[in-house]
mmCIF file of C-alpha atoms and ligand atoms in Angstrom:
data_model
loop_
_atom_site.group_PDB
_atom_site.id
_atom_site.type_symbol
_atom_site.label_atom_id
_atom_site.label_comp_id
_atom_site.label_asym_id
_atom_site.label_seq_id
_atom_site.Cartn_x
_atom_site.Cartn_y
_atom_site.Cartn_z
ATOM 1 C CA MET Y 95 0.000 0.000 0.000
ATOM 2 C CA ILE Y 96 1.604 3.265 -1.117
ATOM 3 C CA ASP Y 97 0.774 6.201 1.149
ATOM 4 C CA GLY Y 98 2.214 9.454 2.444
ATOM 5 C CA HIS Y 99 4.918 7.617 4.415
ATOM 6 C CA THR Y 100 6.193 5.381 1.612
ATOM 7 C CA GLN Y 101 9.971 5.597 1.271
ATOM 8 C CA LEU Y 102 11.310 6.005 -2.243
ATOM 9 C CA PHE Y 103 14.087 3.914 -3.771
ATOM 10 C CA GLY Y 104 15.044 3.279 -7.370
ATOM 11 C CA ILE Y 105 17.614 2.742 -10.071
ATOM 12 C CA ILE Y 106 18.846 5.161 -12.738
ATOM 13 C CA GLY Y 107 20.310 3.738 -15.944
ATOM 14 C CA ASP Y 108 19.960 3.755 -19.710
ATOM 15 C CA PRO Y 109 18.673 1.272 -20.698
ATOM 16 C CA VAL Y 110 17.018 0.351 -17.414
ATOM 17 C CA GLU Y 111 13.827 -1.479 -18.333
ATOM 18 C CA HIS Y 112 15.433 -4.956 -18.143
ATOM 19 C CA SER Y 113 17.125 -4.385 -14.780
ATOM 20 C CA LEU Y 114 16.524 -7.174 -12.242
ATOM 21 C CA SER Y 115 17.080 -4.804 -9.296
ATOM 22 C CA PRO Y 116 13.427 -3.670 -8.891
ATOM 23 C CA ALA Y 117 12.290 -7.289 -8.459
ATOM 24 C CA MET Y 118 15.064 -7.968 -5.916
ATOM 25 C CA HIS Y 119 14.600 -4.817 -3.813
ATOM 26 C CA ASN Y 120 10.793 -4.751 -3.860
ATOM 27 C CA ALA Y 121 10.747 -8.392 -2.727
ATOM 28 C CA ALA Y 122 13.114 -7.555 0.146
ATOM 29 C CA LEU Y 123 11.086 -4.487 1.215
ATOM 30 C CA ALA Y 124 7.838 -6.472 1.126
ATOM 31 C CA HIS Y 125 9.329 -9.435 2.982
ATOM 32 C CA LEU Y 126 10.452 -7.227 5.883
ATOM 33 C CA GLY Y 127 7.154 -5.301 5.873
ATOM 34 C CA LEU Y 128 8.903 -2.002 5.120
ATOM 35 C CA ASN Y 129 6.797 0.774 3.603
ATOM 36 C CA GLY Y 130 8.934 1.463 0.532
ATOM 37 C CA VAL Y 131 8.944 1.152 -3.226
ATOM 38 C CA TYR Y 132 11.822 0.772 -5.727
ATOM 39 C CA VAL Y 133 11.319 1.995 -9.296
ATOM 40 C CA PRO Y 134 13.397 1.957 -12.519
ATOM 41 C CA MET Y 135 14.123 5.421 -13.973
ATOM 42 C CA ARG Y 136 15.796 6.532 -17.206
ATOM 43 C CA PRO Y 137 17.052 10.115 -16.843
ATOM 44 C CA ALA Y 138 16.945 12.417 -19.857
ATOM 45 C CA ASP Y 139 19.536 14.586 -18.098
ATOM 46 C CA LEU Y 140 21.651 13.173 -15.237
ATOM 47 C CA ALA Y 141 22.151 16.406 -13.265
ATOM 48 C CA GLU Y 142 18.467 17.343 -13.477
ATOM 49 C CA ALA Y 143 17.465 13.814 -12.467
ATOM 50 C CA PHE Y 144 19.863 13.877 -9.511
ATOM 51 C CA HIS Y 145 18.456 17.175 -8.236
ATOM 52 C CA GLY Y 146 14.969 15.726 -8.645
ATOM 53 C CA LEU Y 147 15.795 12.633 -6.574
ATOM 54 C CA ARG Y 148 17.304 14.842 -3.903
ATOM 55 C CA SER Y 149 14.365 17.210 -3.801
ATOM 56 C CA LEU Y 150 11.656 14.538 -3.957
ATOM 57 C CA GLY Y 151 12.889 12.763 -0.848
ATOM 58 C CA PHE Y 152 14.451 9.589 -2.288
ATOM 59 C CA VAL Y 153 16.240 7.553 0.385
ATOM 60 C CA GLY Y 154 18.430 5.336 -1.776
ATOM 61 C CA VAL Y 155 19.147 4.957 -5.474
ATOM 62 C CA SER Y 156 21.144 2.428 -7.505
ATOM 63 C CA VAL Y 157 23.214 3.763 -10.386
ATOM 64 C CA THR Y 158 23.998 1.689 -13.440
ATOM 65 C CA VAL Y 159 25.475 2.069 -16.931
ATOM 66 C CA PRO Y 160 26.178 4.681 -18.287
ATOM 67 C CA PHE Y 161 26.038 6.915 -15.166
ATOM 68 C CA LYS Y 162 28.400 5.224 -12.672
ATOM 69 C CA VAL Y 163 31.313 7.580 -13.359
ATOM 70 C CA ALA Y 164 29.494 10.815 -14.311
ATOM 71 C CA ILE Y 165 27.367 10.794 -11.130
ATOM 72 C CA MET Y 166 30.506 11.238 -9.002
ATOM 73 C CA ASP Y 167 30.798 14.955 -9.847
ATOM 74 C CA LEU Y 168 27.361 15.628 -8.359
ATOM 75 C CA LEU Y 169 27.825 14.060 -4.909
ATOM 76 C CA ASP Y 170 28.576 15.587 -1.493
ATOM 77 C CA ALA Y 171 30.846 12.703 -0.451
ATOM 78 C CA ILE Y 172 32.258 9.494 -1.914
ATOM 79 C CA ASP Y 173 33.247 6.339 -0.060
ATOM 80 C CA PRO Y 174 37.052 5.811 -0.279
ATOM 81 C CA VAL Y 175 36.864 2.417 -2.055
ATOM 82 C CA ALA Y 176 34.325 3.757 -4.567
ATOM 83 C CA ARG Y 177 36.769 6.578 -5.252
ATOM 84 C CA LYS Y 178 39.607 4.112 -5.849
ATOM 85 C CA ILE Y 179 37.396 2.090 -8.200
ATOM 86 C CA GLY Y 180 36.349 5.318 -9.912
ATOM 87 C CA ALA Y 181 32.666 4.384 -10.038
ATOM 88 C CA VAL Y 182 29.578 4.719 -7.825
ATOM 89 C CA ASN Y 183 26.641 2.308 -8.019
ATOM 90 C CA THR Y 184 24.774 3.366 -4.862
ATOM 91 C CA LEU Y 185 23.468 6.719 -3.605
ATOM 92 C CA VAL Y 186 22.495 7.247 0.025
ATOM 93 C CA PHE Y 187 20.494 10.411 0.817
ATOM 94 C CA GLU Y 188 20.584 11.643 4.423
ATOM 95 C CA ARG Y 189 18.252 14.405 5.547
ATOM 96 C CA THR Y 190 18.737 16.708 8.522
ATOM 97 C CA GLY Y 191 15.879 19.228 8.620
ATOM 98 C CA THR Y 192 15.818 20.669 5.128
ATOM 99 C CA ALA Y 193 19.461 19.821 4.390
ATOM 100 C CA VAL Y 194 20.156 16.786 2.190
ATOM 101 C CA ARG Y 195 23.527 15.102 1.925
ATOM 102 C CA CYS Y 196 24.181 12.486 -0.759
ATOM 103 C CA THR Y 197 27.024 9.975 -0.411
ATOM 104 C CA GLY Y 198 28.159 7.667 -3.216
ATOM 105 C CA HIS Y 199 29.194 4.070 -2.540
ATOM 106 C CA ASN Y 200 30.210 1.094 -4.634
ATOM 107 C CA THR Y 201 28.717 -2.238 -3.574
ATOM 108 C CA ASP Y 202 29.884 -4.216 -6.633
ATOM 109 C CA TRP Y 203 33.148 -5.070 -4.885
ATOM 110 C CA LEU Y 204 31.330 -6.069 -1.706
ATOM 111 C CA GLY Y 205 29.052 -8.271 -3.807
ATOM 112 C CA SER Y 206 31.899 -10.020 -5.609
ATOM 113 C CA ASN Y 207 33.855 -10.599 -2.386
ATOM 114 C CA ARG Y 208 30.846 -12.003 -0.622
ATOM 115 C CA ALA Y 209 29.952 -14.202 -3.616
ATOM 116 C CA LEU Y 210 33.500 -15.616 -3.664
ATOM 117 C CA ALA Y 211 33.386 -16.056 0.120
ATOM 118 C CA GLU Y 212 30.488 -18.506 -0.312
ATOM 119 C CA VAL Y 213 33.181 -20.949 -1.424
ATOM 120 C CA ILE Y 214 36.563 -19.547 -0.286
ATOM 121 C CA ASP Y 215 37.723 -16.667 1.899
ATOM 122 C CA PRO Y 216 39.592 -14.314 -0.500
ATOM 123 C CA ALA Y 217 42.122 -13.264 2.218
ATOM 124 C CA GLY Y 218 45.560 -14.590 1.369
ATOM 125 C CA ARG Y 219 44.337 -16.395 -1.785
ATOM 126 C CA THR Y 220 45.600 -15.942 -5.310
ATOM 127 C CA VAL Y 221 42.911 -14.996 -7.821
ATOM 128 C CA LEU Y 222 43.198 -14.789 -11.614
ATOM 129 C CA LEU Y 223 41.022 -11.867 -12.720
ATOM 130 C CA VAL Y 224 39.953 -12.068 -16.375
ATOM 131 C CA GLY Y 225 39.053 -8.712 -17.973
ATOM 132 C CA ALA Y 226 39.964 -5.053 -17.712
ATOM 133 C CA GLY Y 227 36.672 -3.138 -18.004
ATOM 134 C CA GLY Y 228 34.563 -1.406 -15.366
ATOM 135 C CA ALA Y 229 33.499 -4.676 -13.759
ATOM 136 C CA ALA Y 230 37.129 -5.837 -13.514
ATOM 137 C CA ARG Y 231 38.040 -2.577 -11.731
ATOM 138 C CA ALA Y 232 35.398 -3.101 -9.048
ATOM 139 C CA VAL Y 233 36.141 -6.808 -8.565
ATOM 140 C CA GLY Y 234 39.925 -6.215 -8.647
ATOM 141 C CA PHE Y 235 39.995 -3.409 -6.076
ATOM 142 C CA GLY Y 236 37.593 -5.478 -3.958
ATOM 143 C CA LEU Y 237 39.916 -8.481 -3.995
ATOM 144 C CA ILE Y 238 42.786 -6.282 -2.897
ATOM 145 C CA GLU Y 239 40.645 -4.794 -0.083
ATOM 146 C CA ALA Y 240 39.943 -8.377 1.022
ATOM 147 C CA GLY Y 241 43.649 -9.230 1.118
ATOM 148 C CA ALA Y 242 43.817 -11.439 -1.987
ATOM 149 C CA GLN Y 243 46.745 -11.552 -4.394
ATOM 150 C CA VAL Y 244 45.493 -10.694 -7.857
ATOM 151 C CA LEU Y 245 46.853 -11.748 -11.247
ATOM 152 C CA LEU Y 246 45.176 -10.059 -14.211
ATOM 153 C CA THR Y 247 44.753 -11.203 -17.792
ATOM 154 C CA ASN Y 248 42.860 -9.553 -20.638
ATOM 155 C CA ARG Y 249 42.301 -10.122 -24.357
ATOM 156 C CA THR Y 250 43.675 -6.665 -25.186
ATOM 157 C CA GLU Y 251 47.082 -6.511 -23.557
ATOM 158 C CA ALA Y 252 47.490 -2.713 -23.339
ATOM 159 C CA LYS Y 253 44.179 -2.307 -21.491
ATOM 160 C CA GLY Y 254 45.049 -5.207 -19.199
ATOM 161 C CA ARG Y 255 48.479 -3.802 -18.367
ATOM 162 C CA GLU Y 256 46.932 -0.425 -17.568
ATOM 163 C CA LEU Y 257 44.480 -1.844 -15.014
ATOM 164 C CA ALA Y 258 47.114 -4.216 -13.583
ATOM 165 C CA GLY Y 259 49.339 -1.153 -13.040
ATOM 166 C CA GLN Y 260 46.535 0.637 -11.189
ATOM 167 C CA LEU Y 261 45.822 -2.426 -9.045
ATOM 168 C CA GLY Y 262 49.533 -2.935 -8.421
ATOM 169 C CA CYS Y 263 49.313 -6.557 -9.593
ATOM 170 C CA PRO Y 264 51.078 -8.611 -12.293
ATOM 171 C CA PHE Y 265 49.660 -8.824 -15.819
ATOM 172 C CA VAL Y 266 49.629 -12.284 -17.426
ATOM 173 C CA PRO Y 267 49.685 -12.301 -21.252
ATOM 174 C CA ALA Y 268 47.524 -14.940 -22.965
ATOM 175 C CA ALA Y 269 50.654 -16.817 -24.059
ATOM 176 C CA ASP Y 270 51.707 -17.352 -20.400
ATOM 177 C CA LEU Y 271 48.315 -18.466 -19.033
ATOM 178 C CA ALA Y 272 49.102 -22.165 -19.295
ATOM 179 C CA GLY Y 273 51.754 -21.769 -16.570
ATOM 180 C CA ILE Y 274 49.418 -20.038 -14.092
ATOM 181 C CA ARG Y 275 47.847 -21.709 -11.038
ATOM 182 C CA ALA Y 276 45.527 -19.826 -8.659
ATOM 183 C CA ASP Y 277 42.989 -20.561 -5.916
ATOM 184 C CA ALA Y 278 40.215 -18.992 -7.986
ATOM 185 C CA LEU Y 279 39.411 -17.528 -11.390
ATOM 186 C CA ILE Y 280 36.863 -14.729 -11.825
ATOM 187 C CA ASN Y 281 35.493 -13.834 -15.252
ATOM 188 C CA THR Y 282 34.509 -10.156 -15.444
ATOM 189 C CA THR Y 283 34.226 -10.053 -19.245
ATOM 190 C CA SER Y 284 31.010 -10.406 -21.213
ATOM 191 C CA ALA Y 285 32.308 -13.559 -22.934
ATOM 192 C CA GLY Y 286 29.599 -16.230 -22.761
ATOM 193 C CA MET Y 287 26.715 -13.778 -22.369
ATOM 194 C CA ALA Y 288 23.687 -14.440 -24.591
ATOM 195 C CA PRO Y 289 23.584 -14.485 -27.562
ATOM 196 C CA HIS Y 290 27.300 -15.445 -27.692
ATOM 197 C CA ILE Y 291 26.819 -18.349 -25.325
ATOM 198 C CA GLU Y 292 29.633 -20.511 -26.753
ATOM 199 C CA SER Y 293 32.271 -17.805 -26.200
ATOM 200 C CA MET Y 294 34.847 -18.545 -23.446
ATOM 201 C CA PRO Y 295 37.080 -16.015 -21.625
ATOM 202 C CA ILE Y 296 39.819 -18.678 -21.159
ATOM 203 C CA ALA Y 297 40.672 -22.003 -22.816
ATOM 204 C CA PRO Y 298 38.668 -24.809 -21.129
ATOM 205 C CA GLU Y 299 41.728 -27.081 -20.761
ATOM 206 C CA LEU Y 300 43.246 -24.517 -18.330
ATOM 207 C CA LEU Y 301 40.279 -24.686 -15.928
ATOM 208 C CA PRO Y 302 41.705 -27.526 -13.777
ATOM 209 C CA HIS Y 303 44.349 -24.989 -12.630
ATOM 210 C CA PHE Y 304 41.595 -23.096 -10.757
ATOM 211 C CA PRO Y 305 39.672 -25.010 -8.054
ATOM 212 C CA VAL Y 306 37.049 -22.237 -7.848
ATOM 213 C CA VAL Y 307 35.574 -20.510 -10.912
ATOM 214 C CA MET Y 308 33.244 -17.521 -10.609
ATOM 215 C CA ASP Y 309 31.413 -15.773 -13.447
ATOM 216 C CA ILE Y 310 29.733 -12.379 -13.363
ATOM 217 C CA VAL Y 311 27.666 -13.182 -16.469
ATOM 218 C CA TYR Y 312 24.185 -14.375 -15.397
ATOM 219 C CA ALA Y 313 22.368 -14.723 -18.723
ATOM 220 C CA PRO Y 314 22.505 -17.648 -19.160
ATOM 221 C CA LEU Y 315 22.779 -18.544 -15.478
ATOM 222 C CA GLU Y 316 24.995 -21.532 -16.278
ATOM 223 C CA THR Y 317 27.487 -20.067 -18.725
ATOM 224 C CA ARG Y 318 29.709 -22.269 -20.838
ATOM 225 C CA LEU Y 319 32.585 -21.268 -18.529
ATOM 226 C CA LEU Y 320 30.745 -22.613 -15.469
ATOM 227 C CA ARG Y 321 29.601 -25.740 -17.326
ATOM 228 C CA GLU Y 322 33.143 -26.565 -18.487
ATOM 229 C CA ALA Y 323 34.488 -25.802 -14.997
ATOM 230 C CA THR Y 324 31.948 -28.105 -13.306
ATOM 231 C CA ALA Y 325 32.805 -30.863 -15.775
ATOM 232 C CA ARG Y 326 36.461 -30.578 -14.683
ATOM 233 C CA GLY Y 327 35.685 -30.768 -10.966
ATOM 234 C CA CYS Y 328 35.936 -27.036 -10.128
ATOM 235 C CA ARG Y 329 33.525 -25.441 -7.651
ATOM 236 C CA THR Y 330 31.526 -22.676 -9.336
ATOM 237 C CA ILE Y 331 29.745 -19.441 -8.389
ATOM 238 C CA ASP Y 332 27.197 -17.993 -10.812
ATOM 239 C CA GLY Y 333 26.740 -14.336 -11.812
ATOM 240 C CA LEU Y 334 23.460 -13.901 -9.981
ATOM 241 C CA THR Y 335 25.288 -14.394 -6.673
ATOM 242 C CA MET Y 336 27.352 -11.216 -7.089
ATOM 243 C CA LEU Y 337 24.267 -9.290 -8.257
ATOM 244 C CA GLN Y 338 22.361 -10.506 -5.209
ATOM 245 C CA TYR Y 339 25.066 -9.585 -2.702
ATOM 246 C CA GLN Y 340 25.757 -6.163 -4.206
ATOM 247 C CA GLY Y 341 22.008 -5.537 -3.879
ATOM 248 C CA ALA Y 342 22.008 -6.862 -0.321
ATOM 249 C CA ALA Y 343 24.781 -4.404 0.602
ATOM 250 C CA GLN Y 344 22.705 -1.555 -0.895
ATOM 251 C CA PHE Y 345 19.637 -2.668 1.017
ATOM 252 C CA THR Y 346 21.529 -2.577 4.309
ATOM 253 C CA LEU Y 347 23.037 0.857 3.566
ATOM 254 C CA TRP Y 348 19.556 2.240 2.907
ATOM 255 C CA THR Y 349 17.471 0.524 5.581
ATOM 256 C CA GLY Y 350 19.995 -0.456 8.254
ATOM 257 C CA ARG Y 351 18.476 -3.959 8.094
ATOM 258 C CA GLU Y 352 20.123 -7.274 7.265
ATOM 259 C CA ALA Y 353 19.002 -8.208 3.756
ATOM 260 C CA PRO Y 354 16.723 -11.264 3.359
ATOM 261 C CA HIS Y 355 19.157 -13.151 1.103
ATOM 262 C CA PRO Y 356 17.029 -16.153 0.043
ATOM 263 C CA VAL Y 357 14.099 -13.843 -0.776
ATOM 264 C CA MET Y 358 16.323 -11.658 -2.959
ATOM 265 C CA ARG Y 359 17.818 -14.683 -4.743
ATOM 266 C CA GLN Y 360 14.359 -16.103 -5.436
ATOM 267 C CA ALA Y 361 13.139 -12.758 -6.785
ATOM 268 C CA LEU Y 362 16.168 -12.506 -9.079
ATOM 269 C CA LEU Y 363 15.644 -16.041 -10.400
ATOM 270 C CA ALA Y 364 11.944 -15.399 -11.016
ATOM 271 C CA ALA Y 365 12.662 -12.101 -12.791
ATOM 272 C CA LEU Y 366 15.438 -13.680 -14.885
ATOM 273 C CA HIS Y 367 13.259 -16.588 -15.963
ATOM 274 C CA GLY Y 368 10.210 -14.428 -16.540
ATOM 275 C CA ARG Y 369 12.051 -12.004 -18.740
ATOM 276 C CA HIS Y 370 10.951 -12.320 -22.338
ATOM 277 C CA SER Y 371 13.079 -9.714 -24.019
ATOM 278 C CA SER Y 372 16.749 -8.675 -23.973
ATOM 279 C CA PRO Y 373 19.014 -10.540 -21.532
ATOM 280 C CA PHE Y 374 21.619 -7.769 -21.541
ATOM 281 C CA ALA Y 375 20.730 -5.343 -18.761
HETATM 282 P P1 ATR A 429 32.402 -3.546 -18.352
HETATM 283 O O1 ATR A 429 32.456 -2.100 -17.954
HETATM 284 O O2 ATR A 429 31.016 -4.137 -18.289
HETATM 285 O O3 ATR A 429 33.391 -4.381 -17.608
HETATM 286 P P2 ATR A 429 33.918 -3.068 -20.793
HETATM 287 O O4 ATR A 429 34.551 -1.878 -20.201
HETATM 288 O O5 ATR A 429 33.404 -2.990 -22.187
HETATM 289 O O6 ATR A 429 32.696 -3.607 -19.926
HETATM 290 O O7 ATR A 429 34.962 -4.299 -20.677
HETATM 291 C C1 ATR A 429 34.673 -5.495 -21.238
HETATM 292 C C2 ATR A 429 35.780 -6.486 -20.889
HETATM 293 O O8 ATR A 429 35.393 -7.739 -21.426
HETATM 294 C C3 ATR A 429 37.115 -6.156 -21.508
HETATM 295 O O9 ATR A 429 38.134 -6.660 -20.666
HETATM 296 C C4 ATR A 429 37.060 -6.941 -22.823
HETATM 297 O O10 ATR A 429 38.297 -7.263 -23.346
HETATM 298 P P3 ATR A 429 39.091 -6.212 -24.311
HETATM 299 O O11 ATR A 429 39.763 -5.241 -23.400
HETATM 300 O O12 ATR A 429 40.031 -7.072 -25.061
HETATM 301 O O13 ATR A 429 38.024 -5.602 -25.190
HETATM 302 C C5 ATR A 429 36.397 -8.196 -22.327
HETATM 303 N N1 ATR A 429 35.735 -9.010 -23.369
HETATM 304 C C6 ATR A 429 34.565 -8.757 -23.989
HETATM 305 N N2 ATR A 429 34.251 -9.779 -24.826
HETATM 306 C C7 ATR A 429 35.254 -10.706 -24.711
HETATM 307 C C8 ATR A 429 35.510 -11.968 -25.309
HETATM 308 N N3 ATR A 429 34.665 -12.505 -26.197
HETATM 309 N N4 ATR A 429 36.628 -12.634 -24.956
HETATM 310 C C9 ATR A 429 37.478 -12.112 -24.048
HETATM 311 N N5 ATR A 429 37.304 -10.905 -23.447
HETATM 312 C C10 ATR A 429 36.199 -10.214 -23.782
#
């Protein structure tokens, strides 16, 4: 029941209509009996939209592509890890009288660490990070925060070397991958995402070198990478797990409540399976 006390939450992105976050957050709000609603929004102008959210009393907002970097210029404060990553995916609005303060956070790294921690504690482990885009930045800085040793590989060497330099970790060229062993491998590239479901971020015969394999692609839920890894005896973590835990961290920042994890996972699965159109958002 929406009334005069309903708290406002949402997500800004473009495109945003296929986002799974509304299903996840609305299920969590309903499950805990909180009077709140979470809506998808596609800003025509980011600065105008931000001032609107601020003025209309929004409590918390998720930020997705293409606004994660541009939003940073508009904020009153930015969490130190989000600043290192160079991207914000979560806005927290705090109101004192008529004053509003908006802080930017990044929960992607919290989500990937917690997803990995379902199988192994990242502290002190060696992790091969595959990719050098925005997702790799968040996962990579997160691994370092958690005390893991990161090795980075990427299809385009120059881009990979640049991110490895920023993370302060070694870059592994494709030609040297066969000699690498690590406690876990995390794919942050879009390889394997529908419709290119046969694409692999790493040669399947190398997978036995990584006892744990995690993917951030969740459409399909069982990517070829995870299927090939399972067939070789690796333990796997699917892409919905990171999405769920980054959302759970947002939910706690906004409400101060522990997130209802199974409820959020179920809502994500239902939304993913019920989705008839593009699997890309
Ligand atoms: P995002 O911000 O979502 O991480 P991005 O910045 O476009 O997206 O980065 C995409 C990453 O996926 C890059 O590391 C890209 O490799 P390149 O730097 O060589 O472009 C990687 N990638 C995309 N498709 C890939 C594929 N089929 N095989 C291997 N790597 C792929």
